[in-house]
Short mmCIF file of C-alpha atoms in Angstrom, two decimals:
data_model
loop_
_atom_site.label_atom_id
_atom_site.label_comp_id
_atom_site.label_asym_id
_atom_site.label_seq_id
_atom_site.Cartn_x
_atom_site.Cartn_y
_atom_site.Cartn_z
CA MET A 1 -48.61 -21.48 -24.27
CA LYS A 2 -45.61 -23.89 -24.47
CA LYS A 3 -43.90 -21.92 -27.49
CA ILE A 4 -43.89 -18.81 -25.11
CA TRP A 5 -42.25 -20.63 -22.20
CA ASN A 6 -39.71 -22.00 -24.64
CA ILE A 7 -38.93 -18.53 -26.14
CA THR A 8 -38.75 -16.99 -22.55
CA ALA A 9 -36.35 -19.72 -21.55
CA ILE A 10 -34.33 -19.13 -24.46
CA ILE A 11 -34.18 -15.24 -23.65
CA ALA A 12 -33.17 -15.93 -20.03
CA LEU A 13 -30.52 -18.27 -21.03
CA CYS A 14 -28.97 -15.55 -23.62
CA ILE A 15 -29.12 -12.78 -20.85
CA GLY A 16 -27.79 -14.97 -18.23
CA PHE A 17 -24.95 -16.34 -20.83
CA SER A 18 -24.16 -12.19 -21.66
CA MET A 19 -24.08 -11.33 -18.10
CA HIS A 20 -21.30 -14.18 -17.41
CA LEU A 21 -19.34 -12.89 -20.58
CA TYR A 22 -19.71 -9.33 -18.88
CA ALA A 23 -18.41 -10.66 -15.36
CA GLN A 24 -15.51 -12.02 -17.27
CA LYS A 25 -14.12 -8.58 -18.14
CA GLN A 26 -13.61 -7.89 -14.59
CA THR A 27 -10.35 -8.83 -13.70
CA LEU A 28 -8.05 -9.63 -10.47
CA LYS A 29 -4.87 -7.77 -10.68
CA LEU A 30 -1.59 -8.08 -8.49
CA ASP A 31 0.78 -5.39 -8.19
CA LEU A 32 4.26 -5.66 -6.68
CA ASN A 33 6.22 -2.20 -5.77
CA TYR A 34 9.53 -1.11 -4.42
CA ASN A 35 9.13 1.67 -2.03
CA CYS A 36 11.53 4.43 -1.13
CA SER A 37 10.24 6.06 2.20
CA PHE A 38 10.97 9.55 3.41
CA PRO A 39 9.99 10.16 7.34
CA MET A 40 7.90 13.32 8.09
CA GLY A 41 6.71 15.15 10.84
CA SER A 42 7.46 14.12 14.46
CA PHE A 43 8.64 10.57 13.21
CA LYS A 44 11.13 12.32 11.27
CA ASN A 45 12.12 14.97 14.22
CA ASN A 46 12.15 12.39 16.98
CA ILE A 47 13.02 8.86 15.57
CA ILE A 48 14.26 8.56 12.33
CA SER A 49 15.40 11.26 9.84
CA ASP A 50 16.79 9.46 7.13
CA ALA A 51 15.02 8.21 3.92
CA SER A 52 14.39 4.27 3.81
CA PRO A 53 15.19 2.60 0.80
CA ARG A 54 14.12 -0.77 2.29
CA GLY A 55 10.64 -1.26 1.16
CA PHE A 56 8.13 -3.17 -0.92
CA SER A 57 4.26 -3.53 -1.28
CA GLY A 58 1.69 -5.23 -3.02
CA GLU A 59 -1.79 -4.90 -3.86
CA LEU A 60 -4.34 -7.48 -4.93
CA MET A 61 -7.00 -5.49 -6.75
CA TYR A 62 -10.53 -6.50 -8.20
CA GLU A 63 -11.34 -4.24 -11.21
CA LEU A 64 -15.24 -3.22 -10.68
CA ASN A 65 -15.30 -1.46 -13.84
CA ASN A 66 -12.76 0.74 -15.92
CA LYS A 67 -12.49 3.50 -13.50
CA TRP A 68 -12.69 1.69 -10.08
CA ALA A 69 -10.85 -1.02 -8.34
CA ALA A 70 -11.23 -2.42 -4.89
CA GLY A 71 -9.12 -4.90 -2.82
CA LEU A 72 -6.22 -5.38 -0.12
CA ALA A 73 -2.84 -3.90 0.37
CA PHE A 74 0.17 -5.24 2.12
CA GLY A 75 3.78 -4.15 2.67
CA PHE A 76 6.80 -3.80 4.40
CA GLN A 77 9.18 -0.82 5.23
CA ASP A 78 12.40 -0.71 7.32
CA TYR A 79 14.01 2.38 8.81
CA TYR A 80 17.17 2.34 10.63
CA GLN A 81 19.20 5.36 11.67
CA LYS A 82 22.38 5.40 14.18
CA TYR A 83 23.49 8.84 15.69
CA PRO A 84 26.91 9.63 16.92
CA ARG A 85 28.10 9.07 20.23
CA ALA A 86 26.74 11.53 22.89
CA ILE A 87 25.69 11.67 26.49
CA TYR A 88 22.62 10.53 27.54
CA GLN A 89 20.54 10.94 30.88
CA THR A 90 19.73 7.27 31.85
CA GLY A 91 18.48 7.75 35.72
CA ASP A 92 18.12 10.18 38.32
CA HIS A 93 21.70 10.90 38.44
CA GLU A 94 23.30 8.67 36.07
CA VAL A 95 24.66 9.33 32.50
CA THR A 96 25.96 7.06 29.78
CA SER A 97 28.12 7.71 26.69
CA ALA A 98 26.96 5.60 23.96
CA VAL A 99 25.82 5.35 20.09
CA LEU A 100 22.04 5.67 20.00
CA SER A 101 20.30 3.60 17.06
CA ASN A 102 16.90 3.14 16.31
CA SER A 103 14.81 0.69 14.08
CA VAL A 104 11.36 0.71 13.16
CA GLN A 105 9.80 -1.82 10.52
CA THR A 106 5.75 -1.00 9.63
CA MET A 107 3.70 -3.77 8.09
CA PRO A 108 0.53 -2.50 6.83
CA VAL A 109 -2.52 -4.59 5.89
CA LEU A 110 -5.27 -2.31 4.31
CA ALA A 111 -8.41 -2.08 2.46
CA LYS A 112 -7.90 -0.09 -0.58
CA GLY A 113 -9.74 1.61 -3.39
CA ILE A 114 -8.37 3.17 -6.65
CA PHE A 115 -9.87 5.54 -9.10
CA SER A 116 -8.57 6.02 -12.63
CA PRO A 117 -10.48 8.85 -14.38
CA PHE A 118 -9.03 7.91 -17.68
CA GLY A 119 -9.67 3.95 -17.36
CA GLY A 120 -12.05 3.48 -20.19
CA ASN A 121 -9.58 5.07 -22.95
CA LYS A 122 -6.32 3.49 -24.08
CA SER A 123 -4.17 6.56 -23.37
CA SER A 124 -0.70 6.16 -22.94
CA ILE A 125 -0.65 8.06 -19.34
CA GLN A 126 -3.28 6.73 -16.93
CA PRO A 127 -3.37 8.97 -13.67
CA TYR A 128 -5.09 7.51 -10.47
CA LEU A 129 -5.97 8.26 -6.99
CA SER A 130 -6.16 6.00 -4.08
CA LEU A 131 -7.33 5.53 -0.58
CA ALA A 132 -6.86 2.79 2.02
CA ALA A 133 -7.47 2.12 5.63
CA GLY A 134 -6.64 -0.75 8.05
CA LEU A 135 -4.18 -2.05 10.23
CA GLY A 136 -0.57 -1.00 10.68
CA VAL A 137 1.97 -3.27 12.77
CA VAL A 138 5.05 -1.24 14.01
CA ASP A 139 7.89 -2.94 15.58
CA PHE A 140 10.39 -0.33 17.22
CA ARG A 141 13.81 -1.09 18.96
CA GLN A 142 16.10 1.45 20.49
CA TYR A 143 19.66 0.62 21.67
CA LEU A 144 22.00 2.89 23.64
CA GLY A 145 25.08 1.09 23.00
CA GLU A 146 24.57 -2.56 23.73
CA PHE A 147 21.40 -2.01 25.97
CA GLY A 148 18.31 -1.57 24.23
CA GLY A 149 14.49 -2.14 24.53
CA THR A 150 11.61 -2.87 22.08
CA ALA A 151 8.09 -1.64 21.75
CA ASN A 152 5.48 -3.84 19.36
CA GLY A 153 2.09 -2.49 18.60
CA ALA A 154 -0.88 -2.26 15.81
CA GLY A 155 -3.05 0.85 15.03
CA LEU A 156 -5.15 2.34 12.61
CA MET A 157 -3.48 3.26 9.06
CA LEU A 158 -4.84 5.58 6.65
CA GLN A 159 -3.14 6.03 3.28
CA GLY A 160 -3.72 8.32 0.41
CA GLY A 161 -2.13 8.22 -2.81
CA ALA A 162 -1.56 9.52 -6.29
CA GLY A 163 0.35 8.95 -9.48
CA ILE A 164 0.32 7.53 -12.92
CA ARG A 165 0.35 4.33 -14.86
CA VAL A 166 2.15 3.97 -18.18
CA PRO A 167 1.35 0.75 -20.02
CA PHE A 168 3.89 -1.27 -22.12
CA GLY A 169 1.43 -0.80 -24.92
CA LYS A 170 -1.64 0.50 -26.27
CA PHE A 171 -3.51 -2.58 -25.28
CA SER A 172 -1.11 -4.05 -22.62
CA SER A 173 -2.63 -4.66 -19.21
CA SER A 174 1.31 -4.33 -17.67
CA GLY A 175 3.23 -1.62 -17.30
CA ILE A 176 5.07 0.88 -14.82
CA LYS A 177 3.35 2.42 -12.12
CA ILE A 178 4.91 5.74 -10.49
CA GLY A 179 3.20 7.34 -7.54
CA ALA A 180 3.43 8.47 -4.00
CA ASP A 181 1.52 7.78 -0.90
CA TYR A 182 1.12 9.32 2.58
CA ASN A 183 0.97 6.73 5.15
CA TYR A 184 -0.54 7.84 8.64
CA ILE A 185 -0.01 5.25 11.54
CA GLY A 186 -1.67 5.95 14.99
CA TYR A 187 1.31 4.27 17.09
#
């Protein structure tokens, strides 16, 4: 009977040790990205129409397996546009000739999931799809000449994305990521 308990204990230790080794395959990755943003929809028509090359984002992702990863995403994007001098109606019978400038900064904090369909093979191009949801903080400033106002707020932010990863080498975990994300902020 004692021999059976010893064999059972050894088998249990081996199974526990092998699961521990398997858990070590899963990694935590940090991605830092440069962003260039192009306004769309009513944001482009009413507030900022110029593209913004002033942005960055980052992701802290935990690889669940070869194809799926989940984690947190954060970022910052700065939009700015100055319109030519024009005459604006500022009161009941009041008009002002001034330069209008709009400044908008967005800061998302999102829970994100990534699916890589070819995650198990070591191909030179790895496509991916991503979905994220969380909080989008928006800082809006509008100046009419030297007079201005600000509005701050936070709302639901949704993000969908697609792109490719190109590893530096066949067995490298580093590489270049090229993709596009569509952000919706309820502000």
